[in-house]
């Protein structure tokens, strides 16, 4: 069985491979496809345009022709999955949707941290829709300055800024803290182990893909 993963950052490949290993998935199960240009175009436009959404949907459709499941790992591009999910040749898993489902289960206040401006609107819509089932209170926050570090290639500063945001949020009444983007995942390694850890998308997405493929 194979899972095709669509990324918009090369660095997310290692994040997903680590999540796959933690889940006990066999080596080589993931096939990675990186299209950084799609996110760059959305950033330039300030949003996910119809044209970018259509191009993303066409790519997902193509990936589904040669895989047992497809994971879309970009919260900005996430809404494009709904355009073709029903008729694709394999299940299309929207990573942020799986994360939202998990994050709202306990109810209460959920703080969702983002680092890209273009992901705030789709992430807010997604988490608020999921929260209707449990009555969870959603607050989506942008980590100031983080994305400039990422685009500048300073991953350590990027992750440190995210960890600082988690520390600040941990002092509030949040039941759950979630990372909206896979690129944020490794910030958990900068946090004290004795604190509740933020929820991340890769593990949730891969577990959902396996469930779809095995019918469990």
PDB file of N, CA and C in Angstrom, residues 31 57 83 87 108 113 118 124 136 141 150 164 189 194:
ATOM      1  N   UNK A  31       4.974   8.322  -0.499  1.00  0.00           N
ATOM      2  CA  UNK A  31       5.548   8.919  -1.704  1.00  0.00           C
ATOM      3  C   UNK A  31       5.344  10.429  -1.606  1.00  0.00           C
ATOM      4  N   UNK A  57      -6.415  20.771  -7.007  1.00  0.00           N
ATOM      5  CA  UNK A  57      -7.376  19.670  -7.135  1.00  0.00           C
ATOM      6  C   UNK A  57      -6.982  18.723  -8.258  1.00  0.00           C
ATOM      7  N   UNK A  83     -13.014  19.772  -3.767  1.00  0.00           N
ATOM      8  CA  UNK A  83     -13.429  19.868  -5.166  1.00  0.00           C
ATOM      9  C   UNK A  83     -13.478  18.511  -5.864  1.00  0.00           C
ATOM     10  N   UNK A  87     -14.990  11.967  -6.060  1.00  0.00           N
ATOM     11  CA  UNK A  87     -14.828  11.129  -7.247  1.00  0.00           C
ATOM     12  C   UNK A  87     -13.436  10.627  -7.509  1.00  0.00           C
ATOM     13  N   UNK A 108     -14.123  22.453  25.272  1.00  0.00           N
ATOM     14  CA  UNK A 108     -13.363  23.519  25.910  1.00  0.00           C
ATOM     15  C   UNK A 108     -12.677  24.429  24.909  1.00  0.00           C
ATOM     16  N   UNK A 113      -2.494  27.409  16.576  1.00  0.00           N
ATOM     17  CA  UNK A 113      -1.398  28.289  16.184  1.00  0.00           C
ATOM     18  C   UNK A 113      -1.086  28.110  14.702  1.00  0.00           C
ATOM     19  N   UNK A 118      -2.066  33.305   5.119  1.00  0.00           N
ATOM     20  CA  UNK A 118      -3.072  32.765   4.203  1.00  0.00           C
ATOM     21  C   UNK A 118      -3.806  31.550   4.750  1.00  0.00           C
ATOM     22  N   UNK A 124      -9.562  28.623  10.378  1.00  0.00           N
ATOM     23  CA  UNK A 124     -10.652  29.050  11.265  1.00  0.00           C
ATOM     24  C   UNK A 124     -11.967  28.397  10.866  1.00  0.00           C
ATOM     25  N   UNK A 136     -16.685  23.066  21.352  1.00  0.00           N
ATOM     26  CA  UNK A 136     -15.373  23.631  21.656  1.00  0.00           C
ATOM     27  C   UNK A 136     -15.312  25.100  21.212  1.00  0.00           C
ATOM     28  N   UNK A 141      -4.567  31.722  16.158  1.00  0.00           N
ATOM     29  CA  UNK A 141      -3.574  32.774  16.355  1.00  0.00           C
ATOM     30  C   UNK A 141      -2.431  32.642  15.355  1.00  0.00           C
ATOM     31  N   UNK A 150      11.073  31.199   8.578  1.00  0.00           N
ATOM     32  CA  UNK A 150      10.994  30.003   7.731  1.00  0.00           C
ATOM     33  C   UNK A 150      11.426  30.327   6.304  1.00  0.00           C
ATOM     34  N   UNK A 164       7.771  29.450  21.856  1.00  0.00           N
ATOM     35  CA  UNK A 164       7.444  30.593  22.720  1.00  0.00           C
ATOM     36  C   UNK A 164       5.934  30.852  22.730  1.00  0.00           C
ATOM     37  N   UNK A 189       9.760  19.483  20.287  1.00  0.00           N
ATOM     38  CA  UNK A 189      11.007  19.034  20.915  1.00  0.00           C
ATOM     39  C   UNK A 189      11.648  20.116  21.773  1.00  0.00           C
ATOM     40  N   UNK A 194       7.049  17.494  30.602  1.00  0.00           N
ATOM     41  CA  UNK A 194       6.027  17.310  31.635  1.00  0.00           C
ATOM     42  C   UNK A 194       4.774  18.148  31.390  1.00  0.00           C
TER      43      UNK A 194
END
